Amino acid sequence: EERCLNAEGLARLRVYDGWVSEHLRSALGVPSEEIVEPVAAPEEVHSRGCPLFYRVVHTEAINVRAGLELSSSSLRSLAPGCVFKATERRHNSEGLARLRTDDGWVSERMRSAWGVPGDYLVEPALAPEGAGVFLYRVVHADGAVVGSDLDPSAPGVRMLPRGAVFRARERRLWEPQHVMRLRLDDGWVSECSPRSADGSPPQLLVLPAVEAEGPGLFFYRAAEG
């Protein structure tokens, strides 16, 4: 669900109940042998769902290619800061997550020198106000707060646990923090967390309930031995 570097520079992967290292730490204190590898998600996770929106966060334009594989021809490019719609997320033969646009495929992350996913090229972005479906599932490990008002800082009414499915009847943007809010019968829920002070991407709190595979969800296999 999340990948970040710890204080020692080792990539750590968040699972439901803790964290797993991507590499062993060598005697010199640097990453060495890889102990997990990216794998394609289970087949049922590849079903198409409702469109999600992404923003290009790479400092250079990224390619929209004709096919799922990076060897396919480049059709056009998306400039830094560009927001686009993706209707499908699928892993290619190299284990890289690819996002289907209207006319091609975009990579979610760079391919590192070792052939494994590297830095993110895109991040989840807010859909235009009023766009999208209104049946959602809570995907954040800590759940989602139902607030009493459109303002995310308003007092909480209740908590929605992870996995809870709910119906929203309105989507409205809270401009001061640029956070999309969903109206329930008894309050409001945020689609994403606000951007943190260190500039890291916002975390998704909810996803459309019909969306089986979403950004930030990764499947790994422990290496043998």
C-alpha positions as protocol buffer text, in pm:
chain_id: "A"
residue {
  index: 1
  type: GLU
  ca { x: 0 y: 0 z: 0 }
}
residue {
  index: 2
  type: GLU
  ca { x: 295 y: 231 z: 48 }
}
residue {
  index: 3
  type: ARG
  ca { x: 666 y: 235 z: -28 }
}
residue {
  index: 4
  type: CYS
  ca { x: 910 y: 474 z: 136 }
}
residue {
  index: 5
  type: LEU
  ca { x: 1273 y: 501 z: 244 }
}
residue {
  index: 6
  type: ASN
  ca { x: 1365 y: 473 z: 610 }
}
residue {
  index: 7
  type: ALA
  ca { x: 1641 y: 669 z: 786 }
}
residue {
  index: 8
  type: GLU
  ca { x: 1900 y: 419 z: 659 }
}
residue {
  index: 9
  type: GLY
  ca { x: 1792 y: 460 z: 297 }
}
residue {
  index: 10
  type: LEU
  ca { x: 1628 y: 117 z: 274 }
}
residue {
  index: 11
  type: ALA
  ca { x: 1301 y: 87 z: 82 }
}
residue {
  index: 12
  type: ARG
  ca { x: 1023 y: -41 z: 309 }
}
residue {
  index: 13
  type: LEU
  ca { x: 682 y: -168 z: 197 }
}
residue {
  index: 14
  type: ARG
  ca { x: 371 y: -121 z: 410 }
}
residue {
  index: 15
  type: VAL
  ca { x: 147 y: -425 z: 446 }
}
residue {
  index: 16
  type: TYR
  ca { x: -175 y: -450 z: 648 }
}
residue {
  index: 17
  type: ASP
  ca { x: -2 y: -510 z: 982 }
}
residue {
  index: 18
  type: GLY
  ca { x: 350 y: -373 z: 947 }
}
residue {
  index: 19
  type: TRP
  ca { x: 644 y: -309 z: 715 }
}
residue {
  index: 20
  type: VAL
  ca { x: 864 y: -533 z: 495 }
}
residue {
  index: 21
  type: SER
  ca { x: 1208 y: -456 z: 350 }
}
residue {
  index: 22
  type: GLU
  ca { x: 1259 y: -463 z: -26 }
}
residue {
  index: 23
  type: HIS
  ca { x: 1632 y: -549 z: 3 }
}
residue {
  index: 24
  type: LEU
  ca { x: 1866 y: -694 z: 262 }
}
residue {
  index: 25
  type: ARG
  ca { x: 2103 y: -447 z: 428 }
}
residue {
  index: 26
  type: SER
  ca { x: 2466 y: -520 z: 347 }
}
residue {
  index: 27
  type: ALA
  ca { x: 2758 y: -504 z: 592 }
}
residue {
  index: 28
  type: LEU
  ca { x: 2827 y: -157 z: 454 }
}
residue {
  index: 29
  type: GLY
  ca { x: 2476 y: -46 z: 548 }
}
residue {
  index: 30
  type: VAL
  ca { x: 2349 y: -13 z: 192 }
}
residue {
  index: 31
  type: PRO
  ca { x: 2077 y: -211 z: 7 }
}
residue {
  index: 32
  type: SER
  ca { x: 2201 y: -544 z: -126 }
}
residue {
  index: 33
  type: GLU
  ca { x: 2017 y: -862 z: -226 }
}
residue {
  index: 34
  type: GLU
  ca { x: 1653 y: -819 z: -322 }
}
residue {
  index: 35
  type: ILE
  ca { x: 1422 y: -1026 z: -98 }
}
residue {
  index: 36
  type: VAL
  ca { x: 1086 y: -949 z: -260 }
}
residue {
  index: 37
  type: GLU
  ca { x: 985 y: -890 z: -619 }
}
residue {
  index: 38
  type: PRO
  ca { x: 687 y: -713 z: -779 }
}
residue {
  index: 39
  type: VAL
  ca { x: 428 y: -950 z: -920 }
}
residue {
  index: 40
  type: ALA
  ca { x: 103 y: -900 z: -1104 }
}
residue {
  index: 41
  type: ALA
  ca { x: -201 y: -866 z: -884 }
}
residue {
  index: 42
  type: PRO
  ca { x: -449 y: -1155 z: -867 }
}
residue {
  index: 43
  type: GLU
  ca { x: -666 y: -1184 z: -1178 }
}
residue {
  index: 44
  type: GLU
  ca { x: -978 y: -1046 z: -1010 }
}
residue {
  index: 45
  type: VAL
  ca { x: -788 y: -726 z: -929 }
}
residue {
  index: 46
  type: HIS
  ca { x: -747 y: -655 z: -1300 }
}
residue {
  index: 47
  type: SER
  ca { x: -1114 y: -587 z: -1367 }
}
residue {
  index: 48
  type: ARG
  ca { x: -1194 y: -250 z: -1515 }
}
residue {
  index: 49
  type: GLY
  ca { x: -1373 y: -2 z: -1296 }
}
residue {
  index: 50
  type: CYS
  ca { x: -1458 y: 364 z: -1287 }
}
residue {
  index: 51
  type: PRO
  ca { x: -1199 y: 615 z: -1408 }
}
residue {
  index: 52
  type: LEU
  ca { x: -946 y: 760 z: -1167 }
}
residue {
  index: 53
  type: PHE
  ca { x: -755 y: 1083 z: -1213 }
}
residue {
  index: 54
  type: TYR
  ca { x: -378 y: 1123 z: -1193 }
}
residue {
  index: 55
  type: ARG
  ca { x: -131 y: 1411 z: -1202 }
}
residue {
  index: 56
  type: VAL
  ca { x: 215 y: 1392 z: -1358 }
}
residue {
  index: 57
  type: VAL
  ca { x: 469 y: 1462 z: -1080 }
}
residue {
  index: 58
  type: HIS
  ca { x: 785 y: 1378 z: -1275 }
}
residue {
  index: 59
  type: THR
  ca { x: 1003 y: 1677 z: -1362 }
}
residue {
  index: 60
  type: GLU
  ca { x: 996 y: 1582 z: -1731 }
}
residue {
  index: 61
  type: ALA
  ca { x: 716 y: 1487 z: -1968 }
}
residue {
  index: 62
  type: ILE
  ca { x: 616 y: 1119 z: -1964 }
}
residue {
  index: 63
  type: ASN
  ca { x: 527 y: 902 z: -2263 }
}
residue {
  index: 64
  type: VAL
  ca { x: 185 y: 773 z: -2358 }
}
residue {
  index: 65
  type: ARG
  ca { x: 260 y: 448 z: -2541 }
}
residue {
  index: 66
  type: ALA
  ca { x: 40 y: 247 z: -2773 }
}
residue {
  index: 67
  type: GLY
  ca { x: 62 y: -75 z: -2572 }
}
residue {
  index: 68
  type: LEU
  ca { x: 110 y: -218 z: -2226 }
}
residue {
  index: 69
  type: GLU
  ca { x: 481 y: -287 z: -2281 }
}
residue {
  index: 70
  type: LEU
  ca { x: 748 y: -17 z: -2275 }
}
residue {
  index: 71
  type: SER
  ca { x: 872 y: -141 z: -2614 }
}
residue {
  index: 72
  type: SER
  ca { x: 553 y: -15 z: -2783 }
}
residue {
  index: 73
  type: SER
  ca { x: 562 y: 307 z: -2981 }
}
residue {
  index: 74
  type: SER
  ca { x: 523 y: 647 z: -2816 }
}
residue {
  index: 75
  type: LEU
  ca { x: 208 y: 833 z: -2922 }
}
residue {
  index: 76
  type: ARG
  ca { x: 244 y: 1159 z: -2732 }
}
residue {
  index: 77
  type: SER
  ca { x: 366 y: 1295 z: -2399 }
}
residue {
  index: 78
  type: LEU
  ca { x: 207 y: 1436 z: -2084 }
}
residue {
  index: 79
  type: ALA
  ca { x: 371 y: 1746 z: -1939 }
}
residue {
  index: 80
  type: PRO
  ca { x: 459 y: 1785 z: -1569 }
}
residue {
  index: 81
  type: GLY
  ca { x: 150 y: 1889 z: -1372 }
}
residue {
  index: 82
  type: CYS
  ca { x: -90 y: 1752 z: -1634 }
}
residue {
  index: 83
  type: VAL
  ca { x: -402 y: 1582 z: -1491 }
}
residue {
  index: 84
  type: PHE
  ca { x: -538 y: 1287 z: -1689 }
}
residue {
  index: 85
  type: LYS
  ca { x: -801 y: 1016 z: -1658 }
}
residue {
  index: 86
  type: ALA
  ca { x: -718 y: 646 z: -1640 }
}
residue {
  index: 87
  type: THR
  ca { x: -976 y: 373 z: -1689 }
}
residue {
  index: 88
  type: GLU
  ca { x: -759 y: 70 z: -1609 }
}
residue {
  index: 89
  type: ARG
  ca { x: -446 y: -19 z: -1413 }
}
residue {
  index: 90
  type: ARG
  ca { x: -253 y: -331 z: -1516 }
}
residue {
  index: 91
  type: HIS
  ca { x: 96 y: -476 z: -1474 }
}
residue {
  index: 92
  type: ASN
  ca { x: 304 y: -546 z: -1783 }
}
residue {
  index: 93
  type: SER
  ca { x: 545 y: -838 z: -1831 }
}
residue {
  index: 94
  type: GLU
  ca { x: 815 y: -653 z: -1634 }
}
residue {
  index: 95
  type: GLY
  ca { x: 589 y: -607 z: -1332 }
}
residue {
  index: 96
  type: LEU
  ca { x: 545 y: -232 z: -1389 }
}
residue {
  index: 97
  type: ALA
  ca { x: 201 y: -84 z: -1324 }
}
residue {
  index: 98
  type: ARG
  ca { x: 60 y: 81 z: -1635 }
}
residue {
  index: 99
  type: LEU
  ca { x: -241 y: 313 z: -1656 }
}
residue {
  index: 100
  type: ARG
  ca { x: -476 y: 311 z: -1957 }
}
residue {
  index: 101
  type: THR
  ca { x: -564 y: 654 z: -2094 }
}
residue {
  index: 102
  type: ASP
  ca { x: -806 y: 728 z: -2377 }
}
residue {
  index: 103
  type: ASP
  ca { x: -543 y: 655 z: -2640 }
}
residue {
  index: 104
  type: GLY
  ca { x: -265 y: 453 z: -2479 }
}
residue {
  index: 105
  type: TRP
  ca { x: -77 y: 354 z: -2162 }
}
residue {
  index: 106
  type: VAL
  ca { x: 126 y: 553 z: -1907 }
}
residue {
  index: 107
  type: SER
  ca { x: 367 y: 416 z: -1646 }
}
residue {
  index: 108
  type: GLU
  ca { x: 285 y: 475 z: -1281 }
}
residue {
  index: 109
  type: ARG
  ca { x: 653 y: 454 z: -1182 }
}
residue {
  index: 110
  type: MET
  ca { x: 993 y: 468 z: -1348 }
}
residue {
  index: 111
  type: ARG
  ca { x: 1184 y: 150 z: -1420 }
}
residue {
  index: 112
  type: SER
  ca { x: 1502 y: 149 z: -1212 }
}
residue {
  index: 113
  type: ALA
  ca { x: 1845 y: 35 z: -1329 }
}
residue {
  index: 114
  type: TRP
  ca { x: 1768 y: -303 z: -1169 }
}
residue {
  index: 115
  type: GLY
  ca { x: 1451 y: -341 z: -1374 }
}
residue {
  index: 116
  type: VAL
  ca { x: 1214 y: -293 z: -1079 }
}
residue {
  index: 117
  type: PRO
  ca { x: 971 y: -6 z: -1007 }
}
residue {
  index: 118
  type: GLY
  ca { x: 1146 y: 314 z: -905 }
}
residue {
  index: 119
  type: ASP
  ca { x: 1030 y: 671 z: -842 }
}
residue {
  index: 120
  type: TYR
  ca { x: 668 y: 763 z: -904 }
}
residue {
  index: 121
  type: LEU
  ca { x: 587 y: 944 z: -1227 }
}
residue {
  index: 122
  type: VAL
  ca { x: 226 y: 1021 z: -1134 }
}
residue {
  index: 123
  type: GLU
  ca { x: 16 y: 1062 z: -820 }
}
residue {
  index: 124
  type: PRO
  ca { x: -358 y: 1035 z: -755 }
}
residue {
  index: 125
  type: ALA
  ca { x: -535 y: 1359 z: -839 }
}
residue {
  index: 126
  type: LEU
  ca { x: -877 y: 1501 z: -768 }
}
residue {
  index: 127
  type: ALA
  ca { x: -1143 y: 1441 z: -1028 }
}
residue {
  index: 128
  type: PRO
  ca { x: -1335 y: 1748 z: -1143 }
}
residue {
  index: 129
  type: GLU
  ca { x: -1607 y: 1842 z: -896 }
}
residue {
  index: 130
  type: GLY
  ca { x: -1922 y: 1637 z: -954 }
}
residue {
  index: 131
  type: ALA
  ca { x: -1746 y: 1377 z: -1171 }
}
residue {
  index: 132
  type: GLY
  ca { x: -1723 y: 1007 z: -1089 }
}
residue {
  index: 133
  type: VAL
  ca { x: -1932 y: 749 z: -909 }
}
residue {
  index: 134
  type: PHE
  ca { x: -2080 y: 793 z: -566 }
}
residue {
  index: 135
  type: LEU
  ca { x: -2040 y: 450 z: -411 }
}
residue {
  index: 136
  type: TYR
  ca { x: -1709 y: 434 z: -223 }
}
residue {
  index: 137
  type: ARG
  ca { x: -1498 y: 197 z: -12 }
}
residue {
  index: 138
  type: VAL
  ca { x: -1261 y: 312 z: 262 }
}
residue {
  index: 139
  type: VAL
  ca { x: -907 y: 197 z: 171 }
}
residue {
  index: 140
  type: HIS
  ca { x: -687 y: 378 z: 423 }
}
residue {
  index: 141
  type: ALA
  ca { x: -552 y: 163 z: 706 }
}
residue {
  index: 142
  type: ASP
  ca { x: -668 y: 413 z: 969 }
}
residue {
  index: 143
  type: GLY
  ca { x: -1018 y: 448 z: 824 }
}
residue {
  index: 144
  type: ALA
  ca { x: -1184 y: 777 z: 734 }
}
residue {
  index: 145
  type: VAL
  ca { x: -1342 y: 1043 z: 953 }
}
residue {
  index: 146
  type: VAL
  ca { x: -1696 y: 1161 z: 885 }
}
residue {
  index: 147
  type: GLY
  ca { x: -1682 y: 1532 z: 969 }
}
residue {
  index: 148
  type: SER
  ca { x: -1976 y: 1751 z: 1059 }
}
residue {
  index: 149
  type: ASP
  ca { x: -1907 y: 2012 z: 790 }
}
residue {
  index: 150
  type: LEU
  ca { x: -1749 y: 2064 z: 449 }
}
residue {
  index: 151
  type: ASP
  ca { x: -1440 y: 2203 z: 624 }
}
residue {
  index: 152
  type: PRO
  ca { x: -1207 y: 1905 z: 693 }
}
residue {
  index: 153
  type: SER
  ca { x: -1112 y: 2057 z: 1031 }
}
residue {
  index: 154
  type: ALA
  ca { x: -1473 y: 2039 z: 1155 }
}
residue {
  index: 155
  type: PRO
  ca { x: -1544 y: 1803 z: 1449 }
}
residue {
  index: 156
  type: GLY
  ca { x: -1582 y: 1437 z: 1362 }
}
residue {
  index: 157
  type: VAL
  ca { x: -1921 y: 1266 z: 1377 }
}
residue {
  index: 158
  type: ARG
  ca { x: -1800 y: 906 z: 1347 }
}
residue {
  index: 159
  type: MET
  ca { x: -1531 y: 686 z: 1193 }
}
residue {
  index: 160
  type: LEU
  ca { x: -1565 y: 466 z: 889 }
}
residue {
  index: 161
  type: PRO
  ca { x: -1335 y: 162 z: 927 }
}
residue {
  index: 162
  type: ARG
  ca { x: -1122 y: 29 z: 648 }
}
residue {
  index: 163
  type: GLY
  ca { x: -1333 y: -174 z: 406 }
}
residue {
  index: 164
  type: ALA
  ca { x: -1656 y: 12 z: 485 }
}
residue {
  index: 165
  type: VAL
  ca { x: -1868 y: 86 z: 177 }
}
residue {
  index: 166
  type: PHE
  ca { x: -2082 y: 397 z: 174 }
}
residue {
  index: 167
  type: ARG
  ca { x: -2289 y: 605 z: -65 }
}
residue {
  index: 168
  type: ALA
  ca { x: -2219 y: 975 z: -117 }
}
residue {
  index: 169
  type: ARG
  ca { x: -2477 y: 1209 z: -265 }
}
residue {
  index: 170
  type: GLU
  ca { x: -2251 y: 1505 z: -343 }
}
residue {
  index: 171
  type: ARG
  ca { x: -1887 y: 1579 z: -425 }
}
residue {
  index: 172
  type: ARG
  ca { x: -1760 y: 1926 z: -348 }
}
residue {
  index: 173
  type: LEU
  ca { x: -1413 y: 2081 z: -343 }
}
residue {
  index: 174
  type: TRP
  ca { x: -1287 y: 2246 z: -24 }
}
residue {
  index: 175
  type: GLU
  ca { x: -1078 y: 2518 z: -186 }
}
residue {
  index: 176
  type: PRO
  ca { x: -850 y: 2624 z: 106 }
}
residue {
  index: 177
  type: GLN
  ca { x: -682 y: 2279 z: 114 }
}
residue {
  index: 178
  type: HIS
  ca { x: -787 y: 2166 z: -236 }
}
residue {
  index: 179
  type: VAL
  ca { x: -949 y: 1855 z: -90 }
}
residue {
  index: 180
  type: MET
  ca { x: -1248 y: 1686 z: -251 }
}
residue {
  index: 181
  type: ARG
  ca { x: -1521 y: 1613 z: 4 }
}
residue {
  index: 182
  type: LEU
  ca { x: -1805 y: 1360 z: -17 }
}
residue {
  index: 183
  type: ARG
  ca { x: -2141 y: 1429 z: 146 }
}
residue {
  index: 184
  type: LEU
  ca { x: -2305 y: 1145 z: 339 }
}
residue {
  index: 185
  type: ASP
  ca { x: -2637 y: 1161 z: 520 }
}
residue {
  index: 186
  type: ASP
  ca { x: -2468 y: 1269 z: 844 }
}
residue {
  index: 187
  type: GLY
  ca { x: -2153 y: 1450 z: 735 }
}
residue {
  index: 188
  type: TRP
  ca { x: -1856 y: 1475 z: 496 }
}
residue {
  index: 189
  type: VAL
  ca { x: -1562 y: 1248 z: 412 }
}
residue {
  index: 190
  type: SER
  ca { x: -1241 y: 1342 z: 227 }
}
residue {
  index: 191
  type: GLU
  ca { x: -1134 y: 1148 z: -82 }
}
residue {
  index: 192
  type: CYS
  ca { x: -766 y: 1213 z: -6 }
}
residue {
  index: 193
  type: SER
  ca { x: -564 y: 1349 z: 281 }
}
residue {
  index: 194
  type: PRO
  ca { x: -428 y: 1704 z: 243 }
}
residue {
  index: 195
  type: ARG
  ca { x: -75 y: 1736 z: 102 }
}
residue {
  index: 196
  type: SER
  ca { x: 170 y: 1717 z: 391 }
}
residue {
  index: 197
  type: ALA
  ca { x: 414 y: 1994 z: 483 }
}
residue {
  index: 198
  type: ASP
  ca { x: 708 y: 1797 z: 341 }
}
residue {
  index: 199
  type: GLY
  ca { x: 544 y: 1790 z: -4 }
}
residue {
  index: 200
  type: SER
  ca { x: 477 y: 1416 z: -14 }
}
residue {
  index: 201
  type: PRO
  ca { x: 175 y: 1308 z: -221 }
}
residue {
  index: 202
  type: PRO
  ca { x: -169 y: 1295 z: -53 }
}
residue {
  index: 203
  type: GLN
  ca { x: -289 y: 954 z: 59 }
}
residue {
  index: 204
  type: LEU
  ca { x: -608 y: 806 z: -80 }
}
residue {
  index: 205
  type: LEU
  ca { x: -869 y: 753 z: 190 }
}
residue {
  index: 206
  type: VAL
  ca { x: -1147 y: 611 z: -27 }
}
residue {
  index: 207
  type: LEU
  ca { x: -1191 y: 467 z: -376 }
}
residue {
  index: 208
  type: PRO
  ca { x: -1497 y: 395 z: -589 }
}
residue {
  index: 209
  type: ALA
  ca { x: -1640 y: 72 z: -452 }
}
residue {
  index: 210
  type: VAL
  ca { x: -1654 y: -87 z: -796 }
}
residue {
  index: 211
  type: GLU
  ca { x: -1284 y: -19 z: -854 }
}
residue {
  index: 212
  type: ALA
  ca { x: -1099 y: -343 z: -786 }
}
residue {
  index: 213
  type: GLU
  ca { x: -745 y: -215 z: -835 }
}
residue {
  index: 214
  type: GLY
  ca { x: -638 y: 128 z: -731 }
}
residue {
  index: 215
  type: PRO
  ca { x: -325 y: 340 z: -715 }
}
residue {
  index: 216
  type: GLY
  ca { x: -84 y: 260 z: -438 }
}
residue {
  index: 217
  type: LEU
  ca { x: -184 y: -108 z: -411 }
}
residue {
  index: 218
  type: PHE
  ca { x: 105 y: -345 z: -490 }
}
residue {
  index: 219
  type: PHE
  ca { x: 149 y: -721 z: -478 }
}
residue {
  index: 220
  type: TYR
  ca { x: 484 y: -883 z: -395 }
}
residue {
  index: 221
  type: ARG
  ca { x: 624 y: -1237 z: -381 }
}
residue {
  index: 222
  type: ALA
  ca { x: 896 y: -1329 z: -132 }
}
residue {
  index: 223
  type: ALA
  ca { x: 1206 y: -1450 z: -313 }
}
residue {
  index: 224
  type: GLU
  ca { x: 1301 y: -1814 z: -261 }
}
residue {
  index: 225
  type: GLY
  ca { x: 1567 y: -1892 z: -4 }
}
